């Protein structure tokens, strides 16, 4: 029980690292940060889907927590920079609704897959991360994501 408590404390502390996303992204760059967070999550899901061992599983869960913690502020910043409409609040709300709708759909798939086979749910999570990264690269290549600078929050 004390080990579970320690892992929980580490997970909570990792959740506080979101405040450092800006500094990290300024140092590494938006594109590399986005790629790192997606790849880190994808690899963690692959490990969770394929290992029966506790230590790699715990480390993978903690890495997922870290990746999500650092990714969320970056995603919010990218959305805020992309929307230039006069009706900014409305556009951000619509974007949020679309993201929530996609999340509902993927959560249903995760649930169905985990009922069938837990490993398949983790592999699906990995695939979602890779698809997200590919869509980000396409977005950048088409010029929709032309970043005037490669740092967050400047």
C-alpha positions as semicolon CSV with decimal commas, in nm:
position;residue;x (nm);y (nm);z (nm)
1;X;0,000;0,000;0,000
2;X;0,284;0,241;0,073
3;X;0,426;0,185;-0,278
4;X;0,088;0,267;-0,434
5;X;0,073;0,581;-0,222
6;X;0,422;0,683;-0,335
7;X;0,332;0,627;-0,702
8;X;0,018;0,835;-0,650
9;X;0,221;1,120;-0,497
10;X;0,464;1,108;-0,791
11;X;0,169;1,121;-1,033
12;X;0,028;1,426;-0,853
13;X;0,366;1,599;-0,860
14;X;0,400;1,526;-1,232
15;X;0,062;1,692;-1,277
16;X;0,208;2,014;-1,138
17;X;0,473;2,030;-1,411
18;X;0,228;2,186;-1,656
19;X;0,354;2,522;-1,534
20;X;0,685;2,443;-1,703
21;X;0,539;2,372;-2,048
22;X;0,614;2,724;-2,169
23;X;0,980;2,711;-2,064
24;X;1,023;2,361;-2,207
25;X;0,860;2,451;-2,538
26;X;1,062;2,771;-2,571
27;X;1,376;2,565;-2,533
28;X;1,277;2,270;-2,755
29;X;1,031;2,435;-2,996
30;X;0,662;2,380;-3,062
31;X;0,705;2,117;-3,333
32;X;0,951;1,907;-3,136
33;X;0,752;1,942;-2,814
34;X;0,432;1,830;-2,986
35;X;0,613;1,536;-3,144
36;X;0,780;1,442;-2,816
37;X;0,454;1,445;-2,621
38;X;0,275;1,235;-2,885
39;X;0,558;0,983;-2,922
40;X;0,604;0,957;-2,545
41;X;0,235;0,877;-2,502
42;X;0,235;0,633;-2,797
43;X;0,536;0,441;-2,664
44;X;0,385;0,434;-2,315
45;X;0,064;0,284;-2,454
46;X;0,261;0,026;-2,652
47;X;0,447;-0,076;-2,336
48;X;0,123;-0,095;-2,136
49;X;-0,033;-0,312;-2,404
50;X;0,257;-0,551;-2,428
51;X;0,413;-0,597;-2,085
52;X;0,292;-0,810;-1,797
53;X;0,552;-0,653;-1,564
54;X;0,469;-0,398;-1,296
55;X;0,766;-0,161;-1,316
56;X;0,743;-0,084;-1,690
57;X;0,367;-0,044;-1,648
58;X;0,402;0,204;-1,361
59;X;0,669;0,400;-1,546
60;X;0,448;0,408;-1,856
61;X;0,149;0,537;-1,660
62;X;0,368;0,809;-1,508
63;X;0,502;0,901;-1,853
64;X;0,145;0,924;-1,983
65;X;0,064;1,156;-1,695
66;X;0,370;1,371;-1,771
67;X;0,299;1,381;-2,143
68;X;-0,064;1,485;-2,088
69;X;0,033;1,744;-1,828
70;X;0,281;1,911;-2,062
71;X;0,066;1,867;-2,373
72;X;-0,254;2,037;-2,254
73;X;-0,109;2,391;-2,214
74;X;0,068;2,356;-2,550
75;X;-0,255;2,251;-2,719
76;X;-0,446;2,541;-2,560
77;X;-0,180;2,786;-2,676
78;X;-0,189;2,650;-3,033
79;X;-0,568;2,679;-3,040
80;X;-0,557;3,034;-2,909
81;X;-0,298;3,139;-3,166
82;X;-0,485;2,971;-3,453
83;X;-0,820;3,140;-3,390
84;X;-0,811;3,501;-3,508
85;X;-1,185;3,555;-3,545
86;X;-1,362;3,855;-3,394
87;X;-1,588;3,598;-3,230
88;X;-1,295;3,433;-3,058
89;X;-1,489;3,304;-2,757
90;X;-1,750;3,141;-2,980
91;X;-1,484;2,986;-3,203
92;X;-1,298;2,847;-2,900
93;X;-1,625;2,707;-2,761
94;X;-1,707;2,535;-3,090
95;X;-1,355;2,395;-3,103
96;X;-1,395;2,269;-2,745
97;X;-1,725;2,103;-2,834
98;X;-1,566;1,928;-3,132
99;X;-1,277;1,804;-2,920
100;X;-1,521;1,683;-2,653
101;X;-1,726;1,502;-2,918
102;X;-1,417;1,326;-3,050
103;X;-1,319;1,237;-2,693
104;X;-1,662;1,083;-2,631
105;X;-1,625;0,869;-2,943
106;X;-1,274;0,755;-2,861
107;X;-1,373;0,682;-2,500
108;X;-1,652;0,457;-2,624
109;X;-1,401;0,273;-2,844
110;X;-1,156;0,246;-2,552
111;X;-1,431;0,100;-2,334
112;X;-1,541;-0,152;-2,594
113;X;-1,185;-0,258;-2,669
114;X;-1,095;-0,293;-2,301
115;X;-1,400;-0,516;-2,247
116;X;-1,276;-0,736;-2,529
117;X;-0,900;-0,719;-2,462
118;X;-0,717;-0,463;-2,248
119;X;-0,402;-0,470;-2,461
120;X;-0,602;-0,374;-2,770
121;X;-0,728;-0,063;-2,590
122;X;-0,369;0,042;-2,521
123;X;-0,270;-0,026;-2,882
124;X;-0,565;0,188;-2,992
125;X;-0,438;0,464;-2,763
126;X;-0,098;0,441;-2,926
127;X;-0,256;0,459;-3,271
128;X;-0,456;0,768;-3,170
129;X;-0,134;0,940;-3,058
130;X;0,038;0,862;-3,388
131;X;-0,265;0,977;-3,591
132;X;-0,270;1,299;-3,389
133;X;0,097;1,360;-3,465
134;X;0,044;1,289;-3,836
135;X;-0,252;1,529;-3,848
136;X;-0,040;1,796;-3,676
137;X;0,233;1,754;-3,938
138;X;-0,024;1,773;-4,221
139;X;-0,172;2,086;-4,061
140;X;0,172;2,245;-4,052
141;X;0,260;2,138;-4,408
142;X;-0,061;2,280;-4,554
143;X;0,017;2,613;-4,394
144;X;-0,280;2,616;-4,156
145;X;-0,039;2,593;-3,868
146;X;0,214;2,843;-3,991
147;X;0,369;2,945;-3,665
148;X;0,506;3,296;-3,666
149;X;0,747;3,176;-3,403
150;X;0,838;2,837;-3,272
151;X;0,793;2,917;-2,907
152;X;0,488;2,900;-2,686
153;X;0,345;3,198;-2,510
154;X;0,560;3,465;-2,675
